PDB file of C-alpha atoms in Angstrom:
ATOM      1  CA  MET A   4       0.306   0.369  -0.268  1.00  0.00           C
ATOM      2  CA  LEU A   5       2.826   2.862   0.529  1.00  0.00           C
ATOM      3  CA  ASP A   6       4.877   1.257  -1.938  1.00  0.00           C
ATOM      4  CA  GLU A   7       2.518   0.913  -4.610  1.00  0.00           C
ATOM      5  CA  GLY A   8      -0.032   2.437  -4.479  1.00  0.00           C
ATOM      6  CA  HIS A   9      -2.440  -0.153  -3.797  1.00  0.00           C
ATOM      7  CA  LEU A  10      -3.652  -3.850  -2.251  1.00  0.00           C
ATOM      8  CA  SER A  11      -5.272  -6.797  -2.691  1.00  0.00           C
ATOM      9  CA  ASP A  12      -8.167  -9.075  -0.663  1.00  0.00           C
ATOM     10  CA  SER A  13      -8.591 -12.972  -0.421  1.00  0.00           C
ATOM     11  CA  LYS A  14     -10.013 -12.660  -3.840  1.00  0.00           C
ATOM     12  CA  GLY A  15      -7.751 -10.991  -5.820  1.00  0.00           C
ATOM     13  CA  ASN A  16      -9.384  -7.696  -5.791  1.00  0.00           C
ATOM     14  CA  ARG A  17      -7.758  -4.878  -6.191  1.00  0.00           C
ATOM     15  CA  VAL A  18      -8.614  -1.243  -3.915  1.00  0.00           C
ATOM     16  CA  ASP A  19      -6.366   1.802  -5.278  1.00  0.00           C
ATOM     17  CA  PHE A  20      -5.134   3.857  -2.712  1.00  0.00           C
ATOM     18  CA  THR A  21      -2.773   6.459  -4.877  1.00  0.00           C
ATOM     19  CA  ASN A  22      -4.708   9.053  -3.704  1.00  0.00           C
ATOM     20  CA  CYS A  23      -5.387   8.251  -0.200  1.00  0.00           C
ATOM     21  CA  LEU A  24      -3.802  10.499   3.127  1.00  0.00           C
ATOM     22  CA  ILE A  25      -2.513   7.457   5.269  1.00  0.00           C
ATOM     23  CA  ILE A  26      -2.447   8.410   8.790  1.00  0.00           C
ATOM     24  CA  LEU A  27      -0.063   5.626  11.101  1.00  0.00           C
ATOM     25  CA  THR A  28      -0.854   7.091  14.844  1.00  0.00           C
ATOM     26  CA  SER A  29       1.403   5.827  17.541  1.00  0.00           C
ATOM     27  CA  ASN A  30       2.256   6.717  21.498  1.00  0.00           C
ATOM     28  CA  ILE A  31       5.463   5.551  21.048  1.00  0.00           C
ATOM     29  CA  GLY A  32       7.891   8.226  22.972  1.00  0.00           C
ATOM     30  CA  GLN A  33       4.668   9.233  24.791  1.00  0.00           C
ATOM     31  CA  GLN A  34       5.927   9.316  27.884  1.00  0.00           C
ATOM     32  CA  TYR A  35       8.792  11.626  27.103  1.00  0.00           C
ATOM     33  CA  ILE A  36       6.495  14.451  25.242  1.00  0.00           C
ATOM     34  CA  LEU A  37       4.037  14.542  29.185  1.00  0.00           C
ATOM     35  CA  ASP A  38       7.629  14.647  30.747  1.00  0.00           C
ATOM     36  CA  SER A  39       8.740  17.905  28.962  1.00  0.00           C
ATOM     37  CA  TYR A  40       5.854  19.461  29.152  1.00  0.00           C
ATOM     38  CA  LYS A  41       4.756  18.898  33.124  1.00  0.00           C
ATOM     39  CA  GLU A  42       8.765  20.449  33.316  1.00  0.00           C
ATOM     40  CA  VAL A  43       8.305  23.794  30.621  1.00  0.00           C
ATOM     41  CA  ARG A  44       5.004  24.084  32.482  1.00  0.00           C
ATOM     42  CA  ALA A  45       6.609  24.654  36.164  1.00  0.00           C
ATOM     43  CA  LEU A  46      10.296  25.786  35.018  1.00  0.00           C
ATOM     44  CA  THR A  47       7.527  28.346  32.934  1.00  0.00           C
ATOM     45  CA  ALA A  48       5.372  29.408  36.667  1.00  0.00           C
ATOM     46  CA  VAL A  49       9.068  29.683  38.042  1.00  0.00           C
ATOM     47  CA  ASN A  50      10.257  32.064  35.666  1.00  0.00           C
ATOM     48  CA  GLU A  51       7.059  34.173  36.164  1.00  0.00           C
ATOM     49  CA  LYS A  52       6.812  34.262  39.895  1.00  0.00           C
ATOM     50  CA  ASP A  53      10.164  35.529  39.822  1.00  0.00           C
ATOM     51  CA  LYS A  54       9.987  37.535  36.731  1.00  0.00           C
ATOM     52  CA  ALA A  55       7.428  38.995  38.789  1.00  0.00           C
ATOM     53  CA  SER A  56       8.737  39.135  42.721  1.00  0.00           C
ATOM     54  CA  SER A  57      11.710  40.800  40.683  1.00  0.00           C
ATOM     55  CA  ASN A  58       9.987  43.263  38.650  1.00  0.00           C
ATOM     56  CA  GLY A  59      10.827  46.436  40.736  1.00  0.00           C
ATOM     57  CA  SER A  60      14.518  45.788  41.230  1.00  0.00           C
ATOM     58  CA  SER A  61      14.650  45.320  37.075  1.00  0.00           C
ATOM     59  CA  SER A  62      13.558  48.705  36.387  1.00  0.00           C
ATOM     60  CA  SER A  63      16.039  50.490  39.235  1.00  0.00           C
ATOM     61  CA  SER A  64      19.025  48.060  37.776  1.00  0.00           C
ATOM     62  CA  GLY A  65      18.422  49.387  34.759  1.00  0.00           C
ATOM     63  CA  GLU A  66      17.925  45.362  33.471  1.00  0.00           C
ATOM     64  CA  GLU A  67      15.773  44.561  29.953  1.00  0.00           C
ATOM     65  CA  PRO A  68      12.435  43.279  31.548  1.00  0.00           C
ATOM     66  CA  GLY A  69      12.337  39.819  30.623  1.00  0.00           C
ATOM     67  CA  LYS A  70      15.969  39.670  28.840  1.00  0.00           C
ATOM     68  CA  SER A  71      17.393  37.144  32.173  1.00  0.00           C
ATOM     69  CA  SER A  72      14.199  34.788  32.117  1.00  0.00           C
ATOM     70  CA  PHE A  73      15.313  31.414  32.975  1.00  0.00           C
ATOM     71  CA  LYS A  74      19.025  32.566  34.027  1.00  0.00           C
ATOM     72  CA  GLY A  75      20.724  30.557  36.717  1.00  0.00           C
ATOM     73  CA  THR A  76      18.255  27.139  34.927  1.00  0.00           C
ATOM     74  CA  GLY A  77      20.657  26.406  32.681  1.00  0.00           C
ATOM     75  CA  LYS A  78      17.180  24.972  30.746  1.00  0.00           C
ATOM     76  CA  SER A  79      14.895  27.382  28.743  1.00  0.00           C
ATOM     77  CA  PRO A  80      11.271  25.111  27.318  1.00  0.00           C
ATOM     78  CA  LYS A  81      13.222  25.491  23.562  1.00  0.00           C
ATOM     79  CA  ASP A  82      16.036  23.741  24.809  1.00  0.00           C
ATOM     80  CA  ILE A  83      13.785  20.848  27.097  1.00  0.00           C
ATOM     81  CA  LEU A  84      11.251  20.397  23.730  1.00  0.00           C
ATOM     82  CA  ARG A  85      14.724  20.328  21.656  1.00  0.00           C
ATOM     83  CA  ARG A  86      15.530  17.251  23.269  1.00  0.00           C
ATOM     84  CA  MET A  87      12.012  16.273  23.835  1.00  0.00           C
ATOM     85  CA  ARG A  88      11.923  15.586  20.341  1.00  0.00           C
ATOM     86  CA  GLN A  89      15.415  13.652  19.701  1.00  0.00           C
ATOM     87  CA  LYS A  90      13.890  11.346  21.867  1.00  0.00           C
ATOM     88  CA  VAL A  91      11.017  10.600  20.762  1.00  0.00           C
ATOM     89  CA  LEU A  92      12.522  10.232  17.206  1.00  0.00           C
ATOM     90  CA  LYS A  93      14.966   8.208  18.289  1.00  0.00           C
ATOM     91  CA  GLU A  94      12.318   5.517  19.404  1.00  0.00           C
ATOM     92  CA  VAL A  95      10.327   5.864  16.386  1.00  0.00           C
ATOM     93  CA  PHE A  96      13.617   4.747  14.074  1.00  0.00           C
ATOM     94  CA  GLY A  97      14.108   2.661  16.973  1.00  0.00           C
ATOM     95  CA  TYR A  98      11.009   0.715  16.593  1.00  0.00           C
ATOM     96  CA  PHE A  99      10.026   1.257  12.831  1.00  0.00           C
ATOM     97  CA  LYS A 100      12.044  -0.542   9.774  1.00  0.00           C
ATOM     98  CA  PRO A 101      14.026   2.273   7.676  1.00  0.00           C
ATOM     99  CA  GLN A 102      12.065   0.968   4.756  1.00  0.00           C
ATOM    100  CA  VAL A 103       8.480   2.214   6.778  1.00  0.00           C
ATOM    101  CA  ILE A 104       9.762   5.664   8.183  1.00  0.00           C
ATOM    102  CA  GLY A 105      11.194   6.623   4.263  1.00  0.00           C
ATOM    103  CA  ARG A 106       8.266   5.754   3.322  1.00  0.00           C
ATOM    104  CA  MET A 107       6.399   8.669   5.462  1.00  0.00           C
ATOM    105  CA  SER A 108       5.960  12.241   4.473  1.00  0.00           C
ATOM    106  CA  GLU A 109       6.843  13.821   7.845  1.00  0.00           C
ATOM    107  CA  ILE A 110       6.204  12.611  11.493  1.00  0.00           C
ATOM    108  CA  ILE A 111       4.759  14.701  13.875  1.00  0.00           C
ATOM    109  CA  ILE A 112       4.598  15.201  16.893  1.00  0.00           C
ATOM    110  CA  PHE A 113       1.534  16.200  19.132  1.00  0.00           C
ATOM    111  CA  GLU A 114       1.485  18.325  22.174  1.00  0.00           C
ATOM    112  CA  PRO A 115      -0.498  17.018  24.879  1.00  0.00           C
ATOM    113  CA  LEU A 116      -3.977  19.160  25.364  1.00  0.00           C
ATOM    114  CA  GLY A 117      -3.953  22.470  27.528  1.00  0.00           C
ATOM    115  CA  GLU A 118      -7.586  23.713  28.964  1.00  0.00           C
ATOM    116  CA  THR A 119      -8.904  25.146  26.115  1.00  0.00           C
ATOM    117  CA  ALA A 120      -9.409  22.175  24.196  1.00  0.00           C
ATOM    118  CA  MET A 121     -10.446  19.766  27.192  1.00  0.00           C
ATOM    119  CA  LYS A 122     -12.970  21.914  27.969  1.00  0.00           C
ATOM    120  CA  GLY A 123     -13.853  20.991  24.784  1.00  0.00           C
ATOM    121  CA  VAL A 124     -13.320  17.298  24.417  1.00  0.00           C
ATOM    122  CA  LEU A 125     -15.498  17.546  27.722  1.00  0.00           C
ATOM    123  CA  ASN A 126     -18.377  19.662  26.370  1.00  0.00           C
ATOM    124  CA  LEU A 127     -18.555  16.513  24.117  1.00  0.00           C
ATOM    125  CA  LYS A 128     -18.802  14.256  26.276  1.00  0.00           C
ATOM    126  CA  LEU A 129     -21.710  16.116  28.079  1.00  0.00           C
ATOM    127  CA  SER A 130     -23.182  15.973  24.636  1.00  0.00           C
ATOM    128  CA  ALA A 131     -25.145  12.927  25.243  1.00  0.00           C
ATOM    129  CA  LEU A 132     -26.456  13.688  28.339  1.00  0.00           C
ATOM    130  CA  ARG A 133     -27.524  17.139  27.276  1.00  0.00           C
ATOM    131  CA  ASN A 134     -29.087  15.329  24.320  1.00  0.00           C
ATOM    132  CA  SER A 135     -31.119  12.845  26.659  1.00  0.00           C
ATOM    133  CA  LEU A 136     -32.544  15.558  28.772  1.00  0.00           C
ATOM    134  CA  ALA A 137     -33.765  17.576  26.289  1.00  0.00           C
ATOM    135  CA  ALA A 138     -35.625  15.647  24.625  1.00  0.00           C
ATOM    136  CA  LYS A 139     -37.373  14.775  28.264  1.00  0.00           C
ATOM    137  CA  GLY A 140     -38.315  18.804  27.826  1.00  0.00           C
ATOM    138  CA  ILE A 141     -35.299  19.439  30.347  1.00  0.00           C
ATOM    139  CA  ASP A 142     -32.646  22.722  29.388  1.00  0.00           C
ATOM    140  CA  PHE A 143     -29.780  21.262  30.576  1.00  0.00           C
ATOM    141  CA  LYS A 144     -26.669  23.985  31.148  1.00  0.00           C
ATOM    142  CA  VAL A 145     -22.794  22.757  32.258  1.00  0.00           C
ATOM    143  CA  ALA A 146     -21.620  25.885  33.795  1.00  0.00           C
ATOM    144  CA  ASP A 147     -17.903  26.861  33.753  1.00  0.00           C
ATOM    145  CA  SER A 148     -16.980  26.550  37.822  1.00  0.00           C
ATOM    146  CA  ALA A 149     -18.133  22.501  36.715  1.00  0.00           C
ATOM    147  CA  LEU A 150     -16.263  21.466  33.917  1.00  0.00           C
ATOM    148  CA  GLY A 151     -13.205  23.190  35.281  1.00  0.00           C
ATOM    149  CA  TYR A 152     -14.208  20.577  38.449  1.00  0.00           C
ATOM    150  CA  ILE A 153     -14.341  17.436  36.459  1.00  0.00           C
ATOM    151  CA  LEU A 154     -11.123  18.665  34.685  1.00  0.00           C
ATOM    152  CA  GLU A 155      -9.404  17.973  37.910  1.00  0.00           C
ATOM    153  CA  ARG A 156     -10.911  15.250  38.883  1.00  0.00           C
ATOM    154  CA  ALA A 157     -11.354  13.025  35.414  1.00  0.00           C
ATOM    155  CA  TRP A 158      -8.734  14.697  33.128  1.00  0.00           C
ATOM    156  CA  SER A 159      -5.824  12.597  32.526  1.00  0.00           C
ATOM    157  CA  HIS A 160      -2.544  13.566  29.781  1.00  0.00           C
ATOM    158  CA  LYS A 161      -1.779  10.125  30.598  1.00  0.00           C
ATOM    159  CA  PHE A 162      -4.970   8.106  29.041  1.00  0.00           C
ATOM    160  CA  GLY A 163      -7.041  11.383  27.410  1.00  0.00           C
ATOM    161  CA  GLY A 164     -11.303  11.265  26.695  1.00  0.00           C
ATOM    162  CA  ARG A 165     -11.787   8.374  28.163  1.00  0.00           C
ATOM    163  CA  ARG A 166     -11.263   9.165  31.681  1.00  0.00           C
ATOM    164  CA  MET A 167     -14.066  11.459  31.628  1.00  0.00           C
ATOM    165  CA  ALA A 168     -15.971   9.720  29.497  1.00  0.00           C
ATOM    166  CA  LYS A 169     -15.249   7.500  32.493  1.00  0.00           C
ATOM    167  CA  TYR A 170     -16.172  10.083  35.183  1.00  0.00           C
ATOM    168  CA  LEU A 171     -19.551  11.537  33.770  1.00  0.00           C
ATOM    169  CA  GLU A 172     -20.681   7.561  33.700  1.00  0.00           C
ATOM    170  CA  LYS A 173     -19.415   6.871  37.324  1.00  0.00           C
ATOM    171  CA  TYR A 174     -20.635  10.446  38.890  1.00  0.00           C
ATOM    172  CA  ILE A 175     -22.651  12.184  37.006  1.00  0.00           C
ATOM    173  CA  LYS A 176     -24.994  10.356  35.453  1.00  0.00           C
ATOM    174  CA  PRO A 177     -26.216   7.893  38.010  1.00  0.00           C
ATOM    175  CA  ARG A 178     -26.745  10.134  40.089  1.00  0.00           C
ATOM    176  CA  VAL A 179     -29.411  12.161  37.571  1.00  0.00           C
ATOM    177  CA  ALA A 180     -31.691   9.727  36.939  1.00  0.00           C
ATOM    178  CA  PRO A 181     -33.116   9.424  40.670  1.00  0.00           C
ATOM    179  CA  LEU A 182     -33.820  13.385  39.879  1.00  0.00           C
ATOM    180  CA  LEU A 183     -35.636  12.035  37.045  1.00  0.00           C
ATOM    181  CA  ILE A 184     -37.524   8.814  38.392  1.00  0.00           C
ATOM    182  CA  SER A 185     -38.419  11.190  41.224  1.00  0.00           C
ATOM    183  CA  GLY A 186     -40.233  13.738  39.569  1.00  0.00           C
ATOM    184  CA  LYS A 187     -37.955  16.439  41.004  1.00  0.00           C
ATOM    185  CA  LEU A 188     -36.779  16.790  37.683  1.00  0.00           C
ATOM    186  CA  LYS A 189     -39.488  16.837  34.357  1.00  0.00           C
ATOM    187  CA  SER A 190     -40.159  18.618  31.580  1.00  0.00           C
ATOM    188  CA  GLY A 191     -40.439  22.664  31.901  1.00  0.00           C
ATOM    189  CA  ASP A 192     -37.010  22.439  33.784  1.00  0.00           C
ATOM    190  CA  ARG A 193     -33.819  23.788  33.510  1.00  0.00           C
ATOM    191  CA  ALA A 194     -30.618  21.773  35.364  1.00  0.00           C
ATOM    192  CA  VAL A 195     -27.512  23.786  35.623  1.00  0.00           C
ATOM    193  CA  LEU A 196     -24.653  21.388  36.800  1.00  0.00           C
ATOM    194  CA  ALA A 197     -22.037  24.220  38.731  1.00  0.00           C
ATOM    195  CA  ARG A 198     -19.830  24.033  42.119  1.00  0.00           C
ATOM    196  CA  SER A 199     -20.261  24.773  44.787  1.00  0.00           C
ATOM    197  CA  ASN A 200     -19.694  28.918  46.091  1.00  0.00           C
ATOM    198  CA  THR A 201     -19.255  27.350  49.779  1.00  0.00           C
ATOM    199  CA  ASN A 202     -17.413  23.772  49.112  1.00  0.00           C
ATOM    200  CA  PRO A 203     -15.003  24.126  45.627  1.00  0.00           C
ATOM    201  CA  ASN A 204     -15.132  19.950  46.425  1.00  0.00           C
ATOM    202  CA  GLN A 205     -18.967  19.942  45.781  1.00  0.00           C
ATOM    203  CA  LEU A 206     -20.519  20.029  42.271  1.00  0.00           C
ATOM    204  CA  ASN A 207     -24.356  20.941  42.594  1.00  0.00           C
ATOM    205  CA  LEU A 208     -26.831  20.641  39.833  1.00  0.00           C
ATOM    206  CA  ILE A 209     -29.271  23.133  40.161  1.00  0.00           C
ATOM    207  CA  VAL A 210     -33.267  23.540  39.317  1.00  0.00           C
ATOM    208  CA  CYS A 211     -35.738  25.136  38.151  1.00  0.00           C
ATOM    209  CA  GLU A 212     -39.054  25.715  36.578  1.00  0.00           C
ATOM    210  CA  LEU A 213     -39.284  27.332  33.726  1.00  0.00           C
ATOM    211  CA  ASN A 214     -41.576  29.781  32.850  1.00  0.00           C
ATOM    212  CA  GLU A 215     -43.165  30.596  29.209  1.00  0.00           C
ATOM    213  CA  GLU A 216     -39.785  33.523  28.294  1.00  0.00           C
ATOM    214  CA  GLY A 217     -37.696  30.889  29.845  1.00  0.00           C
ATOM    215  CA  VAL A 218     -36.696  32.791  33.237  1.00  0.00           C
ATOM    216  CA  CYS A 219     -37.023  31.051  36.818  1.00  0.00           C
ATOM    217  CA  LYS A 220     -40.276  30.679  38.260  1.00  0.00           C
ATOM    218  CA  PRO A 221     -39.779  32.178  41.706  1.00  0.00           C
ATOM    219  CA  GLY A 222     -39.479  30.085  44.301  1.00  0.00           C
ATOM    220  CA  THR A 223     -38.767  27.061  41.689  1.00  0.00           C
ATOM    221  CA  LYS A 224     -34.725  27.543  42.103  1.00  0.00           C
ATOM    222  CA  TYR A 225     -33.396  25.100  44.155  1.00  0.00           C
ATOM    223  CA  GLY A 226     -29.336  23.243  45.108  1.00  0.00           C
ATOM    224  CA  THR A 227     -28.626  19.304  44.943  1.00  0.00           C
ATOM    225  CA  LYS A 228     -25.668  17.595  46.112  1.00  0.00           C
ATOM    226  CA  LEU A 229     -24.081  15.634  43.175  1.00  0.00           C
ATOM    227  CA  VAL A 230     -20.051  14.955  43.964  1.00  0.00           C
ATOM    228  CA  THR A 231     -18.391  15.647  46.840  1.00  0.00           C
ATOM    229  CA  GLN A 232     -14.457  14.733  45.895  1.00  0.00           C
ATOM    230  CA  GLU A 233     -11.281  15.885  46.432  1.00  0.00           C
ATOM    231  CA  VAL A 234      -9.145  16.135  43.647  1.00  0.00           C
ATOM    232  CA  LYS A 235      -5.731  13.684  43.999  1.00  0.00           C
ATOM    233  CA  PRO A 236      -3.005  15.008  42.318  1.00  0.00           C
ATOM    234  CA  GLN A 237      -1.512  13.103  39.697  1.00  0.00           C
ATOM    235  CA  ASP A 238       2.230  11.396  39.404  1.00  0.00           C
ATOM    236  CA  GLY A 239       2.295  10.024  36.597  1.00  0.00           C
ATOM    237  CA  ASN A 240       1.683   6.255  37.451  1.00  0.00           C
ATOM    238  CA  GLU A 241      -1.864   6.021  37.631  1.00  0.00           C
ATOM    239  CA  ASP A 242      -4.000   3.337  37.019  1.00  0.00           C
ATOM    240  CA  GLU A 243      -6.840   4.170  34.656  1.00  0.00           C
ATOM    241  CA  GLU A 244      -9.072   1.717  36.286  1.00  0.00           C
ATOM    242  CA  ASP A 245      -8.558   2.674  39.820  1.00  0.00           C
ATOM    243  CA  ALA A 246      -7.335   6.504  39.191  1.00  0.00           C
ATOM    244  CA  MET A 247     -11.325   7.958  39.943  1.00  0.00           C
ATOM    245  CA  ASP A 248     -12.261   5.956  43.171  1.00  0.00           C
TER     246      ASP A 248
END
């Protein structure tokens, strides 16, 4: 397929691949990638803190702000990522045969997802619940604080979106279902998933009955606790099955 641009099945049928774009994905060298970006984030955070505390002294000494960004560390984000790329490519070249590498147009190393992208993935995972409640006449909304709450507990660069899906299945959906069965959450209601204002480790569902203008009717709003859970630190060795227990 990569050489002549076609494949033949067991019956001799020939499939043309000459106009296809072939993309191979792999997790080869992923630990180098995760460790490097973790180091870059930590280095950047320390640097920003140092720059903020030394702003006044730099100005008074005539030193140009930002000129000594990573002074004293012997490292820079650019150097860290350059070394990471070298390590990853060494793993790739050691795994694939030269004949395969030679037929690749380009090798791209993906960056770990940032917070904005992670929230986008989480919103996609929540769309099934949103659509299910909409079919029952319920307006379901997710506050940005709730997205942050779930990401703090469910996101893992190692396991990606799979853990978020498992978190929703384990902690969110099963706790919304009883409200539907009991009639506390019904057609014509609005349900907002939000972090508690008084307890950062608590996730609430705020429910109210809507009027014809789509505004909560006075006296109909109430909140119910869905989850109370502290954030577990990730050390990079978490197991996918028990990381959320």
